[in-house]
Coordinates of C-alpha atoms in Angstrom, one line a residue:
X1 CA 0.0 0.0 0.0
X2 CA 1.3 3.6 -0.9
X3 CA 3.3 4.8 2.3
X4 CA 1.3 2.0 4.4
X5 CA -2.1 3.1 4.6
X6 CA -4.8 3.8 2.7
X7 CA -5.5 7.3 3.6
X8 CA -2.2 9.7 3.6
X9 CA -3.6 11.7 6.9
X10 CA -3.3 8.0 8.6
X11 CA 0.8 8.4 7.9
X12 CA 3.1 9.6 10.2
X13 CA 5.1 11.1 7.5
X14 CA 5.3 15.1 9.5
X15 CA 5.4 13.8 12.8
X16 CA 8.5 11.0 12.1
X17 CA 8.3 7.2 13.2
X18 CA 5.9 4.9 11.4
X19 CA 2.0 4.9 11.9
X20 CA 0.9 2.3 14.9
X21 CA -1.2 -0.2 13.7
X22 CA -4.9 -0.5 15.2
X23 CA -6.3 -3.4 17.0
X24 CA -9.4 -2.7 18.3
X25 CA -11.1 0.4 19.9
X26 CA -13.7 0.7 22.8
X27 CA -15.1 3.9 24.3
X28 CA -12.4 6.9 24.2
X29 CA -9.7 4.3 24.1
X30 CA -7.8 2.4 21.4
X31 CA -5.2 -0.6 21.5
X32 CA -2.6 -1.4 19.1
X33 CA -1.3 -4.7 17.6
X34 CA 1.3 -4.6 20.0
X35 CA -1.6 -4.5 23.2
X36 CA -0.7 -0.6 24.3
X37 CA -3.8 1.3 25.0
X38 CA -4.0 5.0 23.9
X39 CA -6.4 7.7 24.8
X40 CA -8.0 8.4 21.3
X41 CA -8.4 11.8 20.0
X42 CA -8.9 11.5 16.5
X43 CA -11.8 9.4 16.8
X44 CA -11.8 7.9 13.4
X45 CA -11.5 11.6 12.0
X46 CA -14.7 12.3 13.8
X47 CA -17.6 9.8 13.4
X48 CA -17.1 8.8 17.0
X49 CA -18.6 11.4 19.1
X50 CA -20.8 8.8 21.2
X51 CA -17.7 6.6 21.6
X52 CA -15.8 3.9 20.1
X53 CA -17.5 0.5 19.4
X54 CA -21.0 1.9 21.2
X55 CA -22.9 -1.5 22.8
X56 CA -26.3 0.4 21.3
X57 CA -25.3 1.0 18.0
X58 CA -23.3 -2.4 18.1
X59 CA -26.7 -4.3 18.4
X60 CA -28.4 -2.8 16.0
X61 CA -26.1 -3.0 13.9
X62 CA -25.8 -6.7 14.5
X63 CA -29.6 -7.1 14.1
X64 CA -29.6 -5.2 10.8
X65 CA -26.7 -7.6 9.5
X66 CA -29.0 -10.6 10.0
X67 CA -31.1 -8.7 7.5
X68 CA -28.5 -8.1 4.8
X69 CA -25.7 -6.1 4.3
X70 CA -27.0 -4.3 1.2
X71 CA -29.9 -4.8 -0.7
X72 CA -29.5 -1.9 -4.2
X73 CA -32.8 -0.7 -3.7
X74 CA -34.8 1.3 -1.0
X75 CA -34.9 1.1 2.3
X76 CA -37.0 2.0 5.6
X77 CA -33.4 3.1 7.1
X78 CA -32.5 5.4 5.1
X79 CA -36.1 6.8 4.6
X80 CA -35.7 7.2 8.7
X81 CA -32.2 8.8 8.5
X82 CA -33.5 11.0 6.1
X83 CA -36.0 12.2 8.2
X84 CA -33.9 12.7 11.1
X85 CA -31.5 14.9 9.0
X86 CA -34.3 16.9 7.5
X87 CA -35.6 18.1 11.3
X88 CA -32.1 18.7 12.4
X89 CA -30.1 20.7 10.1
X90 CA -31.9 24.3 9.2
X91 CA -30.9 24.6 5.6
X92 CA -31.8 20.6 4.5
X93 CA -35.1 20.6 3.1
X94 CA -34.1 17.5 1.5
X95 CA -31.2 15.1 1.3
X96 CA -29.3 12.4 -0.8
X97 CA -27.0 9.9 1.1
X98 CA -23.6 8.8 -0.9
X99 CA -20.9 7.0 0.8
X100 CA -18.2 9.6 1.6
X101 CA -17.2 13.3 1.9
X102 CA -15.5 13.2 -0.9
X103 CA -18.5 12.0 -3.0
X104 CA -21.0 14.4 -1.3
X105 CA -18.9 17.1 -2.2
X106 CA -18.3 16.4 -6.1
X107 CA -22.4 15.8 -6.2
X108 CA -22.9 18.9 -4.2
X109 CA -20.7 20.9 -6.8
X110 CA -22.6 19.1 -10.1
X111 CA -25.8 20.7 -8.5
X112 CA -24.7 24.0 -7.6
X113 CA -23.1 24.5 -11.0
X114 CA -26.8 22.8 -12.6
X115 CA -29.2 25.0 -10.5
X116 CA -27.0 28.3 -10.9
X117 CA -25.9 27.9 -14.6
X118 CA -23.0 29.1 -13.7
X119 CA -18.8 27.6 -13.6
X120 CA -16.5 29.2 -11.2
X121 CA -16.7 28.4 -7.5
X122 CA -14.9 30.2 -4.2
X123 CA -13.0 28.1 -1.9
X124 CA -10.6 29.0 0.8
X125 CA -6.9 28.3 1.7
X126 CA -6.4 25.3 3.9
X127 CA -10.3 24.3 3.4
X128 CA -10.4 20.1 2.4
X129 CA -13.7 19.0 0.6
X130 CA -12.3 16.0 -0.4
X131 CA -9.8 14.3 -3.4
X132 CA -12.2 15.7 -6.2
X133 CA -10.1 17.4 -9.1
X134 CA -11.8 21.0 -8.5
X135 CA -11.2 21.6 -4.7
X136 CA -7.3 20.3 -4.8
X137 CA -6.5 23.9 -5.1
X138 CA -4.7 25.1 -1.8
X139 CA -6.1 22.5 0.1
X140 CA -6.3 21.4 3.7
X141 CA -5.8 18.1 5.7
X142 CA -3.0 15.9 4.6
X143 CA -2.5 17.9 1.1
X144 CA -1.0 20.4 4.0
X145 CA 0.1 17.8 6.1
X146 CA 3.0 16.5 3.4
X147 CA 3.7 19.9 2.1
X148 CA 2.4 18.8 -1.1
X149 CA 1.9 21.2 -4.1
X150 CA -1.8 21.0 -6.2
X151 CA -2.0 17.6 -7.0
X152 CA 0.1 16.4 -10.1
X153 CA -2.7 14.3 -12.6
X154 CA -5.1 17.3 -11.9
X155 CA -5.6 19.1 -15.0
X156 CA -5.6 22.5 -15.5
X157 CA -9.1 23.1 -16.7
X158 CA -10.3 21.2 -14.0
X159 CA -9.4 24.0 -11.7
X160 CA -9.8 26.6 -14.0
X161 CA -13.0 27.7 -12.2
X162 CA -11.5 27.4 -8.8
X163 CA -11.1 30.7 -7.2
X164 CA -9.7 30.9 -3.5
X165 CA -9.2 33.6 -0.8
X166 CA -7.8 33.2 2.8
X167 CA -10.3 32.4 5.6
X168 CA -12.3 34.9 7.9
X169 CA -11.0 37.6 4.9
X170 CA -14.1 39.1 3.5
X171 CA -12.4 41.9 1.8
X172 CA -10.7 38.9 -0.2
X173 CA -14.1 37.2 -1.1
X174 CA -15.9 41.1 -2.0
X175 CA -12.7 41.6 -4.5
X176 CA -13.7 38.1 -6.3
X177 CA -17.5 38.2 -6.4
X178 CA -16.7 42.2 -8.0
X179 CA -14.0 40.8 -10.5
X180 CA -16.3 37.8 -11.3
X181 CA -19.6 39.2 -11.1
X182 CA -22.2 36.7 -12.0
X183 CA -20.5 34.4 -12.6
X184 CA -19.8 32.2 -9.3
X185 CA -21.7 29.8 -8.5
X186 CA -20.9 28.6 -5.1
X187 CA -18.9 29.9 -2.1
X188 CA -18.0 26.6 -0.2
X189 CA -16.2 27.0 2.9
X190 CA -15.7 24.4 6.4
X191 CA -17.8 26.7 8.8
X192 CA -15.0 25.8 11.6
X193 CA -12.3 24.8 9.8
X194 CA -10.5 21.6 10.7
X195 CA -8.0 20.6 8.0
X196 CA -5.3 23.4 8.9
X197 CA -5.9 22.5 12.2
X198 CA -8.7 23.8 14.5
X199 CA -9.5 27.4 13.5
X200 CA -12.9 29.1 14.4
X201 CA -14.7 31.5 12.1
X202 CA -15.5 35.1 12.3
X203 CA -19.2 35.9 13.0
X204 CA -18.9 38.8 10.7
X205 CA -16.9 36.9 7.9
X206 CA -20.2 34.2 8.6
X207 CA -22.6 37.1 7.9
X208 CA -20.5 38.5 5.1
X209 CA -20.5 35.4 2.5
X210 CA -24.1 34.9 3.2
X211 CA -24.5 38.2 2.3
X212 CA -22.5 38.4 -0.8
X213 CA -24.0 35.1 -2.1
X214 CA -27.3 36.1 -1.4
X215 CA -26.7 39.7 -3.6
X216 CA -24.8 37.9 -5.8
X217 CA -27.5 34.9 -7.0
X218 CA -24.5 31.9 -6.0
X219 CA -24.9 29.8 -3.6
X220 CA -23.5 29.4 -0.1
X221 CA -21.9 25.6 1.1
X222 CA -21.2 24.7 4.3
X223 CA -19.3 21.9 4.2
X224 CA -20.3 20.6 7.2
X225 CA -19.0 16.7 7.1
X226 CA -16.7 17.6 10.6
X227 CA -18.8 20.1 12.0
X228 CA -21.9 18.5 11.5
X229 CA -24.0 17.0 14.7
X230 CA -20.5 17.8 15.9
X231 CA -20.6 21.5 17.3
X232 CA -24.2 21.5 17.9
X233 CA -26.9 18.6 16.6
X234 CA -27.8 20.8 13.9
X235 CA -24.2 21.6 13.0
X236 CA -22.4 25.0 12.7
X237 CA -25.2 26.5 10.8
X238 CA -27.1 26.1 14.0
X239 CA -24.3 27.0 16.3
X240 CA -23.8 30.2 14.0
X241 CA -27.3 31.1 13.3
X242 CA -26.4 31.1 9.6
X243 CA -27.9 29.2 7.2
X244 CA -26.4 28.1 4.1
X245 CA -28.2 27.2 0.8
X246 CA -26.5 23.7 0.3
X247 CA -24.4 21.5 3.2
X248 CA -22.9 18.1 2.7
X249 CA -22.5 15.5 5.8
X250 CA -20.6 12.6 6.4
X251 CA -18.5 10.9 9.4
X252 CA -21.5 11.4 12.2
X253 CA -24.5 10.7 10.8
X254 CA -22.7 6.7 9.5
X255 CA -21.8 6.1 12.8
X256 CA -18.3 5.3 12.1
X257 CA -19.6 3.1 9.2
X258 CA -18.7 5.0 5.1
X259 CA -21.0 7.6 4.6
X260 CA -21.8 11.2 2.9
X261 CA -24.3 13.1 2.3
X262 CA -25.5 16.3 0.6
X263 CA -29.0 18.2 0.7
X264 CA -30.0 22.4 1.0
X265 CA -33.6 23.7 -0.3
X266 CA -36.1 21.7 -2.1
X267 CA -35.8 23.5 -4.9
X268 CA -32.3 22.8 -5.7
X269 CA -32.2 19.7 -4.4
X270 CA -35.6 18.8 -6.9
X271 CA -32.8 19.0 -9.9
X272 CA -31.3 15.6 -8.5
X273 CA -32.1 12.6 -10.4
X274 CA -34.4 11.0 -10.9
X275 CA -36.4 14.3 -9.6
X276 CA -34.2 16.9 -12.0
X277 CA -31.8 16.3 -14.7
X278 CA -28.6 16.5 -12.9
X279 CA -26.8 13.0 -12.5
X280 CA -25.6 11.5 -9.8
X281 CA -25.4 7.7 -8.2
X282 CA -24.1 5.2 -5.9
X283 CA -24.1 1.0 -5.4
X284 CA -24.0 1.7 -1.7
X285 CA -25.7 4.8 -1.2
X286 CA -27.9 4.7 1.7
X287 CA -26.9 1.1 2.7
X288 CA -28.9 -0.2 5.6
X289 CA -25.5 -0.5 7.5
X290 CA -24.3 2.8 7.9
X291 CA -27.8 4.3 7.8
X292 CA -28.3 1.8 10.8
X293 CA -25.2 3.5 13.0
X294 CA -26.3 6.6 11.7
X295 CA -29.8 6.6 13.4
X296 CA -28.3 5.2 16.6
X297 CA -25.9 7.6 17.0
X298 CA -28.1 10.2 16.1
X299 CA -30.7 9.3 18.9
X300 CA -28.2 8.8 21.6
X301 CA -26.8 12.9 20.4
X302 CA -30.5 13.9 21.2
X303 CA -30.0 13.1 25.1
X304 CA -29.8 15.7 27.3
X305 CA -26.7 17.6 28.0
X306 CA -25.2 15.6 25.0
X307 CA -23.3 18.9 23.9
X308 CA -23.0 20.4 27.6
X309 CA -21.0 17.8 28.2
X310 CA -18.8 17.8 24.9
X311 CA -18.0 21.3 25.4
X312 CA -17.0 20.3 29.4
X313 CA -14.5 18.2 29.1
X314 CA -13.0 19.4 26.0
X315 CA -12.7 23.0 27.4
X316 CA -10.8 21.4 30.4
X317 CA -8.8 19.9 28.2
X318 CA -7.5 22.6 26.1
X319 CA -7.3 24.8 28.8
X320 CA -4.9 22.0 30.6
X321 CA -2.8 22.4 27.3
X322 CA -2.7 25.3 27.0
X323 CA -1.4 26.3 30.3
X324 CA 1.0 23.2 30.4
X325 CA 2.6 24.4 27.4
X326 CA 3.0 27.9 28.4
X327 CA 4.1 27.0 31.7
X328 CA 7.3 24.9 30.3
X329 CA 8.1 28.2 28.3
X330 CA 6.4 27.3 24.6
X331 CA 4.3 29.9 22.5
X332 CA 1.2 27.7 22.2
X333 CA -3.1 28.9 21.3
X334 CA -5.7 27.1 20.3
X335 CA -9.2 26.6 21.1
X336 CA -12.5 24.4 20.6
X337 CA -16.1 24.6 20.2
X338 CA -17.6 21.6 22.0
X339 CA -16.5 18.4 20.9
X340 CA -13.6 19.5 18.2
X341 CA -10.7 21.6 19.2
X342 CA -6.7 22.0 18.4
X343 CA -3.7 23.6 19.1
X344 CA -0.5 25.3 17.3
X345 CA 2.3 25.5 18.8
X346 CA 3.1 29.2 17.9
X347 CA 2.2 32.9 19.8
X348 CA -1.3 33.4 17.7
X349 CA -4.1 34.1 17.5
X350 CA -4.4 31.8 14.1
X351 CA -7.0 33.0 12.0
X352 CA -5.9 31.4 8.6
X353 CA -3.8 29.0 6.9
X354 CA -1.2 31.5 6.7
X355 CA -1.2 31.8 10.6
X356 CA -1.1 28.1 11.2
X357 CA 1.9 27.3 8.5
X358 CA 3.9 29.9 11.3
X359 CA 3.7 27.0 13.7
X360 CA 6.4 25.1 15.1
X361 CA 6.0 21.9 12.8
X362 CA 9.2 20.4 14.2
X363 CA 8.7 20.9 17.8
X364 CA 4.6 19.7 17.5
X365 CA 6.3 16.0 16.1
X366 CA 8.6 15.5 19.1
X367 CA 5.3 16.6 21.0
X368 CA 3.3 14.1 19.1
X369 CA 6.0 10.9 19.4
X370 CA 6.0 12.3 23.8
X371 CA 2.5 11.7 23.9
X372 CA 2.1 8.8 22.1
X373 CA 4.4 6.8 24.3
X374 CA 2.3 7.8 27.6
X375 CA -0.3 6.8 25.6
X376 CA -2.3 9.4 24.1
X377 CA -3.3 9.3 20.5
X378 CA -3.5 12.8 18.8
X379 CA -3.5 13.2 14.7
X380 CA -0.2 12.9 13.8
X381 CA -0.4 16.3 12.5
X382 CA -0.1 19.6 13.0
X383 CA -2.8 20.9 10.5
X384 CA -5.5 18.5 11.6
X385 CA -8.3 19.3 14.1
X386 CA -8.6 16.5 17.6
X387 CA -11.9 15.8 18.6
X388 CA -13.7 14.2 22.0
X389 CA -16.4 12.4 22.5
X390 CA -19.3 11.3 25.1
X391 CA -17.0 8.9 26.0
X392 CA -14.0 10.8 27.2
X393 CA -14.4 10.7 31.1
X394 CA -12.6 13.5 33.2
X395 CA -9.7 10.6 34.0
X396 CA -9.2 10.7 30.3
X397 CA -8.5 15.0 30.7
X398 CA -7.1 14.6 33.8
X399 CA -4.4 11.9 32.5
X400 CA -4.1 13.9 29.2
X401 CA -3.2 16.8 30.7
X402 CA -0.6 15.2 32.9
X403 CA 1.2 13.6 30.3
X404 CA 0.8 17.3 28.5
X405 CA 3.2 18.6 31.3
X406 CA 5.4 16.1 31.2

């Protein structure tokens, strides 16, 4: 396999060593081949926010297997899913499942560019939505992770379209819908971004795209598959109070199973086939499996004090960081918004992908490798967001942070 894994994020490539090698995982915790347990912070990337390996979700997934594993035609699951979706996140008045980010972001594309009529979209520096040709253009996650340039095999007229501007820069963003007037079709942004690392939005820079898209006639994206029943259960368009015109899903709502998902208003969504002319498919698309997980993990999210909790014990935590790490003499900021946070090892405040690259890249991997062997598990990256879940107890924090000072 190409550098060992089959995802490049999964590497250790930035942080030095070779990647450990997953046994099994349970709650917040995770063992390796080798049987060391690690308090897990990446969290498959996110879809665990209930916890590792959940005994609910477990059984029904186990009872759903007994049914089939896929069956290429409707079912009740996803119809369920669906619904569940549709009530919680304010801008989806309808919704098609696909089977990863990735793919829910090349669909949510096809449709913006169908409904608007219209080519060139706005994306931002150090913003991931996925491997598709368009959106490699000053990408996030492990494109910034490697150091890589633009993809090589990506063609030029592939991103011909692609327009960028730094995050929380409005002024940027005014200066490209004025040079391009009437001709963009989408602003897609993450609405917290967390493939340069953890880096929070500015209300006003919030209020300004949905502004300019609305004046403009393109359309605004949230591309929500992190944030989504992460930072509140209606995502960061709840959190916010700023709703977008399209969103695309993923990791949370498959329960750790391969998911995606994109929906916005019925009347963009109506030019999906078979409803409207614009194309898209999938074998596996809304297989009872993941929308299975899904619905359980959705359901256990609803309980009470779901997010109080979240935004608890992953305050304490980065607080604990960030005062270890200043105490032994380092420049260190970061923050968090419930259950997703980070932290650069620089003076701040990081506002963009600019401010993050000023990090200490070098002294974050010796960090890294000194955590993992008192066993705590953080991406080994700097540009990559850590996330907690329901499952992290205040042991986990209280143990984190001690090794932290160490």
């Amino acid at each position: 396999m190409p550098g060992g894994v089959n995802s490049p994020v999964r590497a250790f490539k930035s942080v030095g060593g070779q990647p450990i090698v997953f046994d099994s995982v349970k709650g917040s915790h995770a063992w390796d081949v080798d049987g060391n347990e690690y308090i897990d912070y990446v969290g498959t990337w996110g879809p665990s926010i209930i916890g590792h390996a959940d005994d609910k979700v477990n059984a029904a997934l186990i009872e759903a297997l007994k049914k089939g594993t896929s069956f290429g035609a409707p079912c009740i699951a996803e119809n369920i899913l669906a619904e569940m979706v549709v009530k919680a996140v304010p801008s989806i008045e309808m919704v098609r499942f696909v089977n990863s980010g990735t793919e829910a972001c090349m669909g949510m594309l096809r449709l913006a560019r169908a409904f608007t009529g219209r080519e060139s979209i706005v994306k931002f520096e150090g913003c991931y939505h996925g491997h598709a040709d368009p959106f490699l253009v000053k990408a996030g996650s492990g494109v910034a992770t490697l150091g890589l340039p633009d993809s090589p095999g990506v063609p030029k007229g592939a991103t011909y379209e692609t327009l960028t501007a730094p995050y929380n820069d409005i002024e940027a963003v005014e200066k490209l819908f004025s040079v391009n007037k009437g001709q963009i079709a989408a602003v897609i942004l993450e609405p917290v971004v967390g493939n340069s690392g953890f880096i929070a939005p500015k209300r006003e820079f919030l209020e300004g795209l949905r502004e300019l898209t609305k004046v403009d006639g393109a359309l605004l994206v949230f591309d929500e598959v992190m944030t989504g029943f992460r930072i509140a259960y209606g995502g960061a368009q709840e959190y916010f109070g700023i709703t977008p015109d399209l969103t695309t899903l993923g990791k949370i709502i498959g329960g750790g199973l391969p998911v995606g998902a994109y929906g916005g208003r019925r009347e963009i969504m109506q030019m999906v086939a078979p409803a409207g002319p614009m194309y898209q498919a999938g074998t596996l698309s809304g297989n009872p499996l993941a929308m299975t997980a899904g619905i359980h993990t959705l359901k256990r999210l609803q309980q009470p004090g779901s997010y109080d909790y979240l935004d608890k014990v992953t305050g304490r935590l980065v607080q604990g960081l960030l005062e270890g790490g200043r105490k032994a003499g380092h420049e260190i900021c970061g923050g968090y918004i419930r259950g997703m946070f980070g932290f650069f090892f620089t003076q701040g405040p990081v506002y963009n992908f600019a401010d993050a690259k000023k990090s200490d890249a070098a002294k974050f991997a010796r960090f890294h490798r000194g955590m993992l062997e008192q066993g705590v598990y953080l991406a080994p990256s700097q540009f990559e967001a850590g996330f907690t879940s329901l499952a992290h107890s205040e042991q986990d924090i209280d143990f984190t942070i001690a090794a932290a000072r160490r």
